[in-house]
């Protein structure tokens, strides 16, 4: 039987490798001439720049930013320029690795790896129930791959729980938008950056984190007021016309204080509020206690600065509000995001050029994950708990509706807790580095270590999480496979295979197909024969949803148009090439009554306030434009390595440094209730007295952070915990 299986699977593997759509191990696909160019959407951040890869003799030799793409128009940041360089690193995962009885990871064949994975996961499910195996995925794979993983895991392998690293990043915006607008939809187009006369950036450091969006701000011909609300003097704040260095997590109080001022002064767009929103009177009553004095006391901002910001927003004709992780990564992120949405709605700053309540996304395909990964949403932005939605998805996929779980997945934090409580015994981690990026890392690693079986699917075998794995599955990377990403402005763009994956590494799509075959549910996914075929399935899954993309013929149309923003429904006039579209121009939202909701709640104090023992607040975030997250990719480029400090460092205000006798480049210890780490001091006024900042890119940072979460979105509150700083003696 085993021999038969092996023979059959051997055939299958070979068939899959030969399949159309670029699974293959061979050179670049035949459709690309040996000396051609191909345009690929960048695989790092959500800006979604297009990069032109130049091939010589069938190999990629260089890359330049695409000139005619509506997103980046000929520019790219250092990560984009170096995107090819990181593919050839020596620590690429080239063959499956399996941990043997003595604890050493040894190379094995795909056949052995897949048999091991299936045997061990099935044994866990037999003993502890199907829910005892879960997955964690990503915002950094093509939508076709995420959708196949989510469908395979939940419909084919019987899992109920699967979440993504987008929980660490976007969950707050998802919930905020769903509750306010009736669907998860960032409403803007990047042209809004160029059309605003007031740009309000809340907890967003565009200059580092979205440099090409910042380029769009610089193209604004209206000499806009640029307001940065951030406790730190970031690179973006340095270029702002107004910087409000508020106390961490006091944004909600600030926006309620602003709302009160607007109500008091009659600066409300009454016509818009009455026609398109619900809950204004209740909101006005709820913000009444936020007098300028209370707001000033809670935010630490002088009353005059708050008044000035109010006056600027009131005077603006096209005001856009943008937020990122300074808002989302908070124990009260959802209500904070909604306090921003409220102000945009109350002032009628939405649905017109240069306006909007705009959450900027993070990873290249965060939006694909939000709509199609089948984690928190059922495929196509639907709801697992809704029988009609399950029926539609089952019909579209030709499946028995009973195969679709009737309840939502646990969120990431609950999956981790489930391991601790021995409810989850097997975990499949795909394209995320939990052992580095998850909050309170000491605890997270201890918990991952308790699993019966940890499978890690990554392009590198060296990540902190892969090093803990029982089984490593080697994945092809960006540039080595086909598919689509959805950027921050809802634009769908393509990536193409231009390079050969190293060794036996396979595109994630092919790995999922193989897992399906070995699991015995391959027949459920026959129609998913290639990424291009999967795209046609995604289109059908989107039909009738706000994110309807049935009007997009396929990859060629996407490439001809310079990407296409959703919605793009079949029957609608096709969008003009290179067009830029925003949502809500008709003032209709996706709640049944067509109105947006104004939502609020009393702000809460910091969960871990400073004390005598831990008197400082630690902020974390992006450290440079050249570093990406846990650095698995960006640390492989010699060019990028020159652009950031190799060693972990902490930014300290001169007052706190002086008090402790600390100078720049001194070795210091930063300690929280979770642990103590050794870092280098950088004394700078960019952080306020009482605050420290450590970039997230270094493995030790999350040894300090405190595992608290927003109650609605379950997003981790990475950006404020209590710490102490000592000289290292
Ligand atoms: N170079 C680079 N670019 C990236 C990434 C990367 O790793 N490297 N990652 C991408 C991803 S996935 C994401 S999610 C984005 C993140 O993009 P950003 O959110 O812009 O980046 P962060 O530095 O995490 O956080 C932004 C700011 O929030 C501030 N902040 C902290 N607490 C508060 C608060 O309570 N209120 C306010 N108003 N501000 C606060 C911090 O001081 C920080 O300057 O970047 C994307 N782009
Ligand atoms: N303290 C602190 N912690 C944070 C944050 C913070 O601001 N402060 N920010 C949080 C945020 S917003 C985010 S998004 C997370 C990010 O956290 P992670 O998702 O853990 O970070 P990455 O380094 O991007 O991990 C992606 C992994 O996927 C692999 N990979 C890349 N491409 C592919 C592919 O095509 N296939 C496969 N199979 N693997 C691939 C990479 O090698 C890498 O190991 O970190 C969070 N953690
Ligand atoms: S800004 Fe983002 S999408 Fe553009 S090149 Fe840089 S990392 Fe890539
Ligand atoms: Mo993120």
mmCIF file of C-alpha atoms in Angstrom, residues 111 333 478 491:
data_model
loop_
_atom_site.group_PDB
_atom_site.id
_atom_site.type_symbol
_atom_site.label_atom_id
_atom_site.label_comp_id
_atom_site.label_asym_id
_atom_site.label_seq_id
_atom_site.Cartn_x
_atom_site.Cartn_y
_atom_site.Cartn_z
ATOM 1 C CA UNK A 111 7.629 12.419 -0.271
ATOM 2 C CA UNK A 333 -7.358 50.232 18.864
ATOM 3 C CA UNK A 478 8.506 36.398 -4.545
ATOM 4 C CA UNK A 491 -5.355 47.599 -6.275
#
